[in-house]
């Protein structure tokens, strides 16, 4: 359980993990505690994520908290004037500038809490995540449960085959898998693809 340090200085917290690991729930939990403490809070998310609602951060278990969709990481700096806490959801979708923005906010005395996917559907580090993870003071890595074997899941497996890194969706498109089951799934998809190419060329 993450307990807030009692300091007036700024810092960066990262909550990361696969899909269905409870990242947004954990972000909301921390932000709600800050609301109780009467702190000034700014909550943003990238404009790209319109899965559930334009303005709210909504987690898969439907608890929500109002947030502002922003286009670019630079926009956050201006909006963060006078804030004690800045929360960022789906941080992996932001541009590379987001790392520097987080660092600047922390230097200004802000507590910065970001949540996002650490890996994309191919198992590769997602967007600016590696950089943010490196400079953060606190990192919490959450796990889902592998739907194949019941072990801890670290990977987001895409059940349909498309090559776009960003394919918004939920349980219809993705499932949480452990490393082994993720690898097996990828091999199966590749084999199926080869099979299809083989039959169509004959
Ligand atoms: Zn598994």
Coordinates of C-alpha atoms and ligand atoms in Angstrom, one line a residue:
X1 CA 0.0 0.0 0.0
X2 CA 1.4 3.4 -1.0
X3 CA 1.5 5.9 1.8
X4 CA 2.0 9.6 1.0
X5 CA 5.3 11.1 2.2
X6 CA 4.7 14.1 4.5
X7 CA 6.8 16.6 2.7
X8 CA 6.2 20.0 1.0
X9 CA 8.6 19.1 -1.8
X10 CA 7.5 17.8 -5.2
X11 CA 8.0 14.3 -6.6
X12 CA 6.9 11.9 -9.3
X13 CA 4.9 8.7 -8.7
X14 CA 4.2 6.2 -11.5
X15 CA 1.4 3.6 -11.4
X16 CA 2.0 1.2 -14.3
X17 CA 1.1 -2.3 -15.5
X18 CA -0.9 -4.2 -18.1
X19 CA -4.5 -3.7 -19.0
X20 CA -7.0 -4.7 -16.3
X21 CA -4.3 -4.4 -13.6
X22 CA -6.2 -1.6 -11.7
X23 CA -3.9 1.3 -12.6
X24 CA -6.7 3.8 -12.9
X25 CA -8.4 2.6 -9.8
X26 CA -5.1 3.1 -7.9
X27 CA -4.7 6.6 -9.4
X28 CA -8.3 7.5 -8.4
X29 CA -7.7 6.1 -4.9
X30 CA -4.7 8.4 -4.4
X31 CA -6.4 11.4 -5.9
X32 CA -9.5 10.9 -3.7
X33 CA -7.3 10.9 -0.6
X34 CA -5.8 14.2 -1.8
X35 CA -9.3 15.6 -2.3
X36 CA -10.1 14.7 1.3
X37 CA -6.9 16.6 2.4
X38 CA -8.3 19.7 0.5
X39 CA -5.4 20.0 -1.8
X40 CA -5.6 21.7 -5.2
X41 CA -5.7 19.0 -7.8
X42 CA -5.5 19.0 -11.6
X43 CA -6.4 15.8 -13.4
X44 CA -5.6 15.4 -17.1
X45 CA -5.7 12.7 -19.7
X46 CA -4.6 12.7 -23.4
X47 CA -7.4 13.7 -25.8
X48 CA -7.0 10.4 -27.7
X49 CA -8.7 8.3 -25.0
X50 CA -12.5 8.7 -25.5
X51 CA -13.4 5.2 -24.5
X52 CA -16.0 6.0 -21.8
X53 CA -16.5 9.7 -21.2
X54 CA -15.1 13.0 -22.5
X55 CA -14.3 14.5 -19.2
X56 CA -14.0 11.8 -16.5
X57 CA -11.3 9.4 -15.7
X58 CA -13.3 6.2 -15.6
X59 CA -11.8 2.9 -14.5
X60 CA -13.0 -0.5 -15.5
X61 CA -14.8 -0.8 -12.2
X62 CA -16.7 2.4 -13.0
X63 CA -15.4 4.7 -10.2
X64 CA -14.7 8.0 -11.7
X65 CA -13.2 11.4 -11.1
X66 CA -13.5 14.5 -13.4
X67 CA -10.5 15.1 -15.7
X68 CA -9.6 17.5 -18.5
X69 CA -8.6 16.1 -21.9
X70 CA -5.5 17.8 -23.2
X71 CA -3.8 17.8 -26.6
X72 CA -0.1 18.2 -25.8
X73 CA 2.0 17.7 -22.7
X74 CA 3.0 21.4 -22.8
X75 CA -0.6 22.4 -22.1
X76 CA -0.3 20.8 -18.7
X77 CA 2.3 23.3 -17.4
X78 CA 0.0 26.3 -17.8
X79 CA -3.0 24.5 -16.4
X80 CA -0.9 23.4 -13.3
X81 CA -0.4 26.9 -12.0
X82 CA -1.1 26.9 -8.2
X83 CA -1.8 23.1 -8.0
X84 CA -0.5 20.9 -5.3
X85 CA -1.1 17.7 -7.2
X86 CA -1.2 16.9 -10.9
X87 CA -2.7 13.5 -11.9
X88 CA -2.2 12.1 -15.4
X89 CA -4.1 9.1 -16.7
X90 CA -3.1 7.1 -19.8
X91 CA 0.2 8.8 -19.8
X92 CA 1.7 6.4 -22.4
X93 CA -0.4 8.2 -25.1
X94 CA 1.3 11.6 -24.4
X95 CA 4.2 13.0 -26.5
X96 CA 7.8 12.6 -25.4
X97 CA 7.7 16.0 -23.8
X98 CA 5.6 14.7 -21.0
X99 CA 8.7 13.5 -19.0
X100 CA 10.2 16.9 -18.9
X101 CA 6.8 18.4 -18.0
X102 CA 6.5 16.0 -15.0
X103 CA 10.1 16.9 -13.9
X104 CA 9.4 20.6 -14.1
X105 CA 6.2 20.2 -12.1
X106 CA 8.0 18.2 -9.4
X107 CA 10.7 20.9 -9.2
X108 CA 8.0 23.5 -8.7
X109 CA 6.8 21.5 -5.7
X110 CA 4.0 19.6 -7.3
X111 CA 3.2 16.0 -6.4
X112 CA 2.9 14.4 -9.9
X113 CA 1.0 11.1 -10.1
X114 CA 0.9 9.4 -13.5
X115 CA -0.7 6.1 -14.5
X116 CA -0.4 4.2 -17.7
X117 CA 0.6 1.1 -19.6
X118 CA 4.2 0.2 -19.4
X119 CA 4.1 -2.1 -22.5
X120 CA 2.2 -2.1 -25.7
X121 CA 0.4 -5.1 -27.2
X122 CA 3.7 -6.4 -28.6
X123 CA 5.3 -6.4 -25.2
X124 CA 7.5 -3.4 -26.1
X125 CA 7.9 -0.3 -23.8
X126 CA 5.0 2.1 -24.5
X127 CA 5.8 5.7 -25.7
X128 CA 7.4 7.9 -23.0
X129 CA 6.9 5.3 -20.2
X130 CA 10.5 4.1 -19.9
X131 CA 11.8 7.7 -19.5
X132 CA 9.1 8.6 -16.9
X133 CA 9.8 5.4 -15.0
X134 CA 13.5 6.2 -14.9
X135 CA 13.1 9.7 -13.4
X136 CA 10.2 8.9 -11.0
X137 CA 10.8 8.8 -7.2
X138 CA 8.2 6.1 -6.7
X139 CA 7.1 3.3 -9.0
X140 CA 4.2 1.0 -8.4
X141 CA 3.9 -1.9 -10.9
X142 CA 0.5 -3.6 -10.7
X143 CA -0.5 -7.0 -12.1
X144 CA -3.7 -8.4 -13.6
X145 CA -4.6 -12.1 -13.6
X146 CA -3.7 -14.1 -16.7
X147 CA -7.0 -15.3 -18.2
X148 CA -5.3 -18.4 -19.6
X149 CA -3.5 -19.8 -16.5
X150 CA -4.5 -17.7 -13.5
X151 CA -0.9 -16.6 -12.8
X152 CA 0.0 -12.9 -12.4
X153 CA -0.3 -11.1 -15.7
X154 CA 2.1 -8.5 -16.9
X155 CA 1.2 -8.3 -20.6
X156 CA -1.7 -6.9 -22.6
X157 CA -2.6 -9.5 -25.3
X158 CA -4.5 -8.2 -28.3
X159 CA -6.9 -10.9 -29.5
X160 CA -7.4 -9.5 -33.0
X161 CA -4.5 -8.9 -35.4
X162 CA -3.9 -5.3 -36.4
X163 CA -0.5 -3.6 -36.6
X164 CA -1.5 -0.2 -35.1
X165 CA 0.1 0.4 -31.7
X166 CA -2.9 2.3 -30.5
X167 CA -6.2 0.3 -30.8
X168 CA -8.6 1.6 -28.2
X169 CA -10.8 -1.0 -26.6
X170 CA -11.4 -3.2 -23.6
X171 CA -12.2 -6.8 -23.0
X172 CA -13.5 -7.2 -26.6
X173 CA -10.0 -6.6 -28.0
X174 CA -7.5 -7.3 -25.1
X175 CA -6.9 -9.7 -22.4
X176 CA -4.3 -9.8 -19.6
X177 CA -1.7 -12.6 -19.9
X178 CA 1.4 -13.7 -18.1
X179 CA 4.7 -13.7 -20.0
X180 CA 4.5 -17.4 -21.1
X181 CA 0.8 -17.3 -22.2
X182 CA 1.5 -13.9 -24.0
X183 CA 4.4 -15.5 -25.9
X184 CA 2.3 -18.6 -26.8
X185 CA -0.5 -16.3 -28.1
X186 CA 1.8 -14.3 -30.3
X187 CA 3.3 -17.5 -31.8
X188 CA -0.2 -18.8 -32.5
X189 CA -1.2 -15.6 -34.2
X190 CA 1.9 -15.6 -36.3
X191 CA 1.4 -19.3 -37.3
X192 CA -2.2 -18.5 -38.3
X193 CA -1.1 -15.5 -40.4
X194 CA 1.5 -17.7 -42.2
X195 CA -1.2 -20.4 -42.8
X196 CA -3.5 -17.8 -44.3
X197 CA -0.8 -16.3 -46.5
X198 CA 0.1 -19.9 -47.7
X199 CA -3.5 -20.8 -48.6
X200 CA -4.1 -17.5 -50.4
X201 CA -1.0 -17.8 -52.5
X202 CA -2.0 -21.3 -53.6
Ligands
LIG1 ZN1 -0.6 -17.4 -18.2

